[in-house]
């Protein structure tokens, strides 16, 4: 599996700087999928999303967050720093389910696949390269809410990636926010 779960307290779901909500991510996953994945063609999204590389680091007892970092509300002692250039995606295909995993591989509880257009592939690879090189994470922001996704261990070289959460409600909420407009 190309990602490692972040070691963050479950109380991490709370307000980030500027009122952005950070959902619990300790059990969520983001996984690149190879070129053989079949998903619908990208369409204009109901709400665009932003992917951003981030680094999580501990606060120091004496001075708090290191310079250039911001404290995570609800995650005592945790700070984050944005890395590189964020990527805004306005069109994508959002599936209603996950593909069937290969034999012997466990099926995540709830999730969906996002396929970005070819025009966004270079930017997707760049943001995931930044996160992987920094041993960092990705965040996905939609309509003013942000979910922290697990550590990126390698850049995404495909336009397809899947997002899973332990809660069906989390998946449905994010999926509805992204779902292509009719």
PDB file of C-alpha atoms in Angstrom:
ATOM      1  CA  UNK A   1       0.000   0.000   0.000  1.00  0.00           C
ATOM      2  CA  UNK A   2       1.585   3.315  -1.015  1.00  0.00           C
ATOM      3  CA  UNK A   3       0.407   5.311   2.007  1.00  0.00           C
ATOM      4  CA  UNK A   4       1.029   5.232   5.709  1.00  0.00           C
ATOM      5  CA  UNK A   5      -1.685   6.230   8.155  1.00  0.00           C
ATOM      6  CA  UNK A   6      -0.889   9.466   9.954  1.00  0.00           C
ATOM      7  CA  UNK A   7      -0.398   9.194  13.687  1.00  0.00           C
ATOM      8  CA  UNK A   8      -2.876  11.871  14.660  1.00  0.00           C
ATOM      9  CA  UNK A   9      -5.373  11.842  17.534  1.00  0.00           C
ATOM     10  CA  UNK A  10      -8.997  11.189  16.625  1.00  0.00           C
ATOM     11  CA  UNK A  11      -9.837  14.595  18.063  1.00  0.00           C
ATOM     12  CA  UNK A  12      -8.148  16.117  15.017  1.00  0.00           C
ATOM     13  CA  UNK A  13     -11.545  16.713  13.396  1.00  0.00           C
ATOM     14  CA  UNK A  14     -12.026  20.385  14.085  1.00  0.00           C
ATOM     15  CA  UNK A  15     -11.453  23.888  12.811  1.00  0.00           C
ATOM     16  CA  UNK A  16      -8.189  24.792  11.073  1.00  0.00           C
ATOM     17  CA  UNK A  17      -7.033  28.338  10.561  1.00  0.00           C
ATOM     18  CA  UNK A  18      -9.604  30.457   8.696  1.00  0.00           C
ATOM     19  CA  UNK A  19     -12.487  28.259   9.803  1.00  0.00           C
ATOM     20  CA  UNK A  20     -11.629  25.280   7.608  1.00  0.00           C
ATOM     21  CA  UNK A  21     -12.775  21.961   8.993  1.00  0.00           C
ATOM     22  CA  UNK A  22     -10.315  19.107   9.220  1.00  0.00           C
ATOM     23  CA  UNK A  23     -12.009  15.719   9.362  1.00  0.00           C
ATOM     24  CA  UNK A  24     -10.592  12.699  11.150  1.00  0.00           C
ATOM     25  CA  UNK A  25      -8.153  10.994   8.837  1.00  0.00           C
ATOM     26  CA  UNK A  26      -6.465   8.377  10.960  1.00  0.00           C
ATOM     27  CA  UNK A  27      -8.432   5.651   9.180  1.00  0.00           C
ATOM     28  CA  UNK A  28      -8.891   7.219   5.763  1.00  0.00           C
ATOM     29  CA  UNK A  29      -6.857   6.351   2.716  1.00  0.00           C
ATOM     30  CA  UNK A  30      -5.915   7.914  -0.569  1.00  0.00           C
ATOM     31  CA  UNK A  31      -4.520   5.553  -3.150  1.00  0.00           C
ATOM     32  CA  UNK A  32      -3.409   6.018  -6.747  1.00  0.00           C
ATOM     33  CA  UNK A  33      -4.955   3.617  -9.229  1.00  0.00           C
ATOM     34  CA  UNK A  34      -3.228   2.433 -12.379  1.00  0.00           C
ATOM     35  CA  UNK A  35      -4.206   3.377 -15.914  1.00  0.00           C
ATOM     36  CA  UNK A  36      -6.428   0.304 -16.316  1.00  0.00           C
ATOM     37  CA  UNK A  37      -9.071   1.738 -13.975  1.00  0.00           C
ATOM     38  CA  UNK A  38     -12.375   2.408 -15.707  1.00  0.00           C
ATOM     39  CA  UNK A  39     -14.350   5.420 -14.526  1.00  0.00           C
ATOM     40  CA  UNK A  40     -16.697   7.899 -16.186  1.00  0.00           C
ATOM     41  CA  UNK A  41     -15.287  10.820 -18.169  1.00  0.00           C
ATOM     42  CA  UNK A  42     -14.525  13.956 -16.124  1.00  0.00           C
ATOM     43  CA  UNK A  43     -17.366  16.521 -15.890  1.00  0.00           C
ATOM     44  CA  UNK A  44     -17.735  19.916 -14.260  1.00  0.00           C
ATOM     45  CA  UNK A  45     -17.950  19.427 -10.480  1.00  0.00           C
ATOM     46  CA  UNK A  46     -20.666  20.842  -8.239  1.00  0.00           C
ATOM     47  CA  UNK A  47     -17.850  22.252  -6.072  1.00  0.00           C
ATOM     48  CA  UNK A  48     -14.209  22.397  -7.171  1.00  0.00           C
ATOM     49  CA  UNK A  49     -11.659  20.807  -4.852  1.00  0.00           C
ATOM     50  CA  UNK A  50      -8.148  21.777  -3.852  1.00  0.00           C
ATOM     51  CA  UNK A  51      -5.380  19.273  -3.150  1.00  0.00           C
ATOM     52  CA  UNK A  52      -2.493  20.580  -1.086  1.00  0.00           C
ATOM     53  CA  UNK A  53       0.676  19.002   0.268  1.00  0.00           C
ATOM     54  CA  UNK A  54       1.087  19.434   4.028  1.00  0.00           C
ATOM     55  CA  UNK A  55       3.544  18.479   6.717  1.00  0.00           C
ATOM     56  CA  UNK A  56       2.364  17.646  10.234  1.00  0.00           C
ATOM     57  CA  UNK A  57       4.841  18.323  13.014  1.00  0.00           C
ATOM     58  CA  UNK A  58       4.698  18.399  16.791  1.00  0.00           C
ATOM     59  CA  UNK A  59       4.548  21.628  18.725  1.00  0.00           C
ATOM     60  CA  UNK A  60       7.283  22.310  21.232  1.00  0.00           C
ATOM     61  CA  UNK A  61       6.242  22.792  24.864  1.00  0.00           C
ATOM     62  CA  UNK A  62       8.195  26.030  25.134  1.00  0.00           C
ATOM     63  CA  UNK A  63       7.333  27.865  21.922  1.00  0.00           C
ATOM     64  CA  UNK A  64       4.367  26.055  20.346  1.00  0.00           C
ATOM     65  CA  UNK A  65       4.403  25.589  16.584  1.00  0.00           C
ATOM     66  CA  UNK A  66       7.637  26.088  14.663  1.00  0.00           C
ATOM     67  CA  UNK A  67       7.922  29.248  12.542  1.00  0.00           C
ATOM     68  CA  UNK A  68       5.740  29.030   9.434  1.00  0.00           C
ATOM     69  CA  UNK A  69       3.426  26.393  10.952  1.00  0.00           C
ATOM     70  CA  UNK A  70      -0.102  26.742  12.310  1.00  0.00           C
ATOM     71  CA  UNK A  71      -1.641  24.885  15.260  1.00  0.00           C
ATOM     72  CA  UNK A  72      -4.318  22.308  14.516  1.00  0.00           C
ATOM     73  CA  UNK A  73      -7.378  22.940  16.668  1.00  0.00           C
ATOM     74  CA  UNK A  74      -8.532  19.749  18.352  1.00  0.00           C
ATOM     75  CA  UNK A  75      -5.152  18.132  17.809  1.00  0.00           C
ATOM     76  CA  UNK A  76      -3.224  19.236  20.888  1.00  0.00           C
ATOM     77  CA  UNK A  77       0.440  19.571  20.171  1.00  0.00           C
ATOM     78  CA  UNK A  78       0.041  19.201  16.403  1.00  0.00           C
ATOM     79  CA  UNK A  79       1.005  21.815  13.843  1.00  0.00           C
ATOM     80  CA  UNK A  80       0.785  21.877  10.062  1.00  0.00           C
ATOM     81  CA  UNK A  81       2.685  23.641   7.333  1.00  0.00           C
ATOM     82  CA  UNK A  82       1.455  23.989   3.763  1.00  0.00           C
ATOM     83  CA  UNK A  83       3.992  22.880   1.164  1.00  0.00           C
ATOM     84  CA  UNK A  84       4.338  23.890  -2.471  1.00  0.00           C
ATOM     85  CA  UNK A  85       1.564  24.998  -4.774  1.00  0.00           C
ATOM     86  CA  UNK A  86      -2.000  23.752  -4.247  1.00  0.00           C
ATOM     87  CA  UNK A  87      -3.947  22.265  -7.168  1.00  0.00           C
ATOM     88  CA  UNK A  88      -7.547  23.320  -7.880  1.00  0.00           C
ATOM     89  CA  UNK A  89      -9.642  20.804  -9.808  1.00  0.00           C
ATOM     90  CA  UNK A  90     -12.914  22.029 -11.359  1.00  0.00           C
ATOM     91  CA  UNK A  91     -13.731  18.960 -13.467  1.00  0.00           C
ATOM     92  CA  UNK A  92     -13.359  15.292 -12.564  1.00  0.00           C
ATOM     93  CA  UNK A  93     -15.169  11.994 -12.676  1.00  0.00           C
ATOM     94  CA  UNK A  94     -16.406  10.914  -9.253  1.00  0.00           C
ATOM     95  CA  UNK A  95     -17.439   7.270  -9.014  1.00  0.00           C
ATOM     96  CA  UNK A  96     -20.143   6.013  -6.697  1.00  0.00           C
ATOM     97  CA  UNK A  97     -18.036   3.135  -5.340  1.00  0.00           C
ATOM     98  CA  UNK A  98     -14.599   1.568  -5.150  1.00  0.00           C
ATOM     99  CA  UNK A  99     -13.323  -0.921  -7.716  1.00  0.00           C
ATOM    100  CA  UNK A 100     -13.157  -4.579  -6.703  1.00  0.00           C
ATOM    101  CA  UNK A 101      -9.729  -5.208  -5.155  1.00  0.00           C
ATOM    102  CA  UNK A 102      -7.418  -7.973  -6.385  1.00  0.00           C
ATOM    103  CA  UNK A 103      -7.847 -11.382  -4.717  1.00  0.00           C
ATOM    104  CA  UNK A 104      -6.387 -11.438  -1.233  1.00  0.00           C
ATOM    105  CA  UNK A 105      -6.518  -7.665  -0.764  1.00  0.00           C
ATOM    106  CA  UNK A 106      -8.883  -6.308   1.866  1.00  0.00           C
ATOM    107  CA  UNK A 107     -11.748  -4.089   0.676  1.00  0.00           C
ATOM    108  CA  UNK A 108     -11.841  -0.695   2.434  1.00  0.00           C
ATOM    109  CA  UNK A 109     -15.193  -0.017   4.090  1.00  0.00           C
ATOM    110  CA  UNK A 110     -16.395   3.058   2.169  1.00  0.00           C
ATOM    111  CA  UNK A 111     -14.959   5.158  -0.624  1.00  0.00           C
ATOM    112  CA  UNK A 112     -14.954   6.302  -4.217  1.00  0.00           C
ATOM    113  CA  UNK A 113     -12.623   6.976  -7.139  1.00  0.00           C
ATOM    114  CA  UNK A 114     -11.757  10.409  -8.531  1.00  0.00           C
ATOM    115  CA  UNK A 115     -10.406  10.739 -12.074  1.00  0.00           C
ATOM    116  CA  UNK A 116      -8.943  14.110 -13.012  1.00  0.00           C
ATOM    117  CA  UNK A 117      -8.807  15.315 -16.627  1.00  0.00           C
ATOM    118  CA  UNK A 118      -5.559  14.914 -18.571  1.00  0.00           C
ATOM    119  CA  UNK A 119      -5.051  18.686 -18.296  1.00  0.00           C
ATOM    120  CA  UNK A 120      -4.712  18.336 -14.490  1.00  0.00           C
ATOM    121  CA  UNK A 121      -2.483  15.240 -14.481  1.00  0.00           C
ATOM    122  CA  UNK A 122       0.831  17.153 -14.356  1.00  0.00           C
ATOM    123  CA  UNK A 123      -0.418  19.297 -11.439  1.00  0.00           C
ATOM    124  CA  UNK A 124      -1.706  16.201  -9.564  1.00  0.00           C
ATOM    125  CA  UNK A 125       1.678  14.519  -9.998  1.00  0.00           C
ATOM    126  CA  UNK A 126       3.455  17.704  -8.856  1.00  0.00           C
ATOM    127  CA  UNK A 127       1.444  18.127  -5.626  1.00  0.00           C
ATOM    128  CA  UNK A 128       1.808  14.440  -4.737  1.00  0.00           C
ATOM    129  CA  UNK A 129       5.541  14.589  -5.523  1.00  0.00           C
ATOM    130  CA  UNK A 130       5.873  17.545  -3.126  1.00  0.00           C
ATOM    131  CA  UNK A 131       4.036  15.606  -0.405  1.00  0.00           C
ATOM    132  CA  UNK A 132       6.031  12.394  -0.993  1.00  0.00           C
ATOM    133  CA  UNK A 133       9.395  14.192  -1.069  1.00  0.00           C
ATOM    134  CA  UNK A 134       8.580  15.908   2.249  1.00  0.00           C
ATOM    135  CA  UNK A 135       7.210  12.692   3.830  1.00  0.00           C
ATOM    136  CA  UNK A 136       4.011  14.702   4.084  1.00  0.00           C
ATOM    137  CA  UNK A 137       0.283  14.390   3.629  1.00  0.00           C
ATOM    138  CA  UNK A 138      -2.401  15.662   1.272  1.00  0.00           C
ATOM    139  CA  UNK A 139      -5.423  17.675   2.200  1.00  0.00           C
ATOM    140  CA  UNK A 140      -8.542  17.900   0.057  1.00  0.00           C
ATOM    141  CA  UNK A 141     -10.641  21.043   0.471  1.00  0.00           C
ATOM    142  CA  UNK A 142     -14.179  21.322  -0.874  1.00  0.00           C
ATOM    143  CA  UNK A 143     -16.631  24.177  -0.251  1.00  0.00           C
ATOM    144  CA  UNK A 144     -14.703  25.491   2.756  1.00  0.00           C
ATOM    145  CA  UNK A 145     -14.143  22.090   4.410  1.00  0.00           C
ATOM    146  CA  UNK A 146     -10.823  20.269   4.489  1.00  0.00           C
ATOM    147  CA  UNK A 147     -10.064  16.599   5.069  1.00  0.00           C
ATOM    148  CA  UNK A 148      -6.556  15.481   5.911  1.00  0.00           C
ATOM    149  CA  UNK A 149      -5.573  12.443   3.878  1.00  0.00           C
ATOM    150  CA  UNK A 150      -2.785   9.989   4.778  1.00  0.00           C
ATOM    151  CA  UNK A 151       0.915  10.297   4.163  1.00  0.00           C
ATOM    152  CA  UNK A 152       1.915  10.178   0.513  1.00  0.00           C
ATOM    153  CA  UNK A 153       4.709   7.679  -0.066  1.00  0.00           C
ATOM    154  CA  UNK A 154       5.003   8.063  -3.837  1.00  0.00           C
ATOM    155  CA  UNK A 155       3.806  10.528  -6.481  1.00  0.00           C
ATOM    156  CA  UNK A 156       0.587   9.785  -8.363  1.00  0.00           C
ATOM    157  CA  UNK A 157       1.365   9.071 -11.994  1.00  0.00           C
ATOM    158  CA  UNK A 158      -2.191   8.184 -12.985  1.00  0.00           C
ATOM    159  CA  UNK A 159      -5.221  10.497 -13.171  1.00  0.00           C
ATOM    160  CA  UNK A 160      -7.179   8.040 -10.971  1.00  0.00           C
ATOM    161  CA  UNK A 161      -7.082   7.912  -7.186  1.00  0.00           C
ATOM    162  CA  UNK A 162      -9.394   6.562  -4.527  1.00  0.00           C
ATOM    163  CA  UNK A 163     -10.438   8.054  -1.222  1.00  0.00           C
ATOM    164  CA  UNK A 164     -11.776   5.892   1.598  1.00  0.00           C
ATOM    165  CA  UNK A 165     -13.079   6.694   5.053  1.00  0.00           C
ATOM    166  CA  UNK A 166     -14.236   4.424   7.881  1.00  0.00           C
ATOM    167  CA  UNK A 167     -17.611   6.190   7.885  1.00  0.00           C
ATOM    168  CA  UNK A 168     -20.193   5.900   5.120  1.00  0.00           C
ATOM    169  CA  UNK A 169     -21.464   9.357   6.101  1.00  0.00           C
ATOM    170  CA  UNK A 170     -18.040  10.948   5.534  1.00  0.00           C
ATOM    171  CA  UNK A 171     -17.847   9.368   2.079  1.00  0.00           C
ATOM    172  CA  UNK A 172     -21.374  10.403   1.133  1.00  0.00           C
ATOM    173  CA  UNK A 173     -20.820  13.970   2.361  1.00  0.00           C
ATOM    174  CA  UNK A 174     -17.649  14.456   0.313  1.00  0.00           C
ATOM    175  CA  UNK A 175     -19.109  12.639  -2.689  1.00  0.00           C
ATOM    176  CA  UNK A 176     -22.230  14.849  -2.691  1.00  0.00           C
ATOM    177  CA  UNK A 177     -20.124  17.993  -2.443  1.00  0.00           C
ATOM    178  CA  UNK A 178     -18.156  16.902  -5.512  1.00  0.00           C
ATOM    179  CA  UNK A 179     -20.849  15.217  -7.597  1.00  0.00           C
ATOM    180  CA  UNK A 180     -21.026  16.627 -11.108  1.00  0.00           C
ATOM    181  CA  UNK A 181     -23.775  19.114 -11.701  1.00  0.00           C
ATOM    182  CA  UNK A 182     -26.573  17.894 -13.960  1.00  0.00           C
TER     183      UNK A 182
END
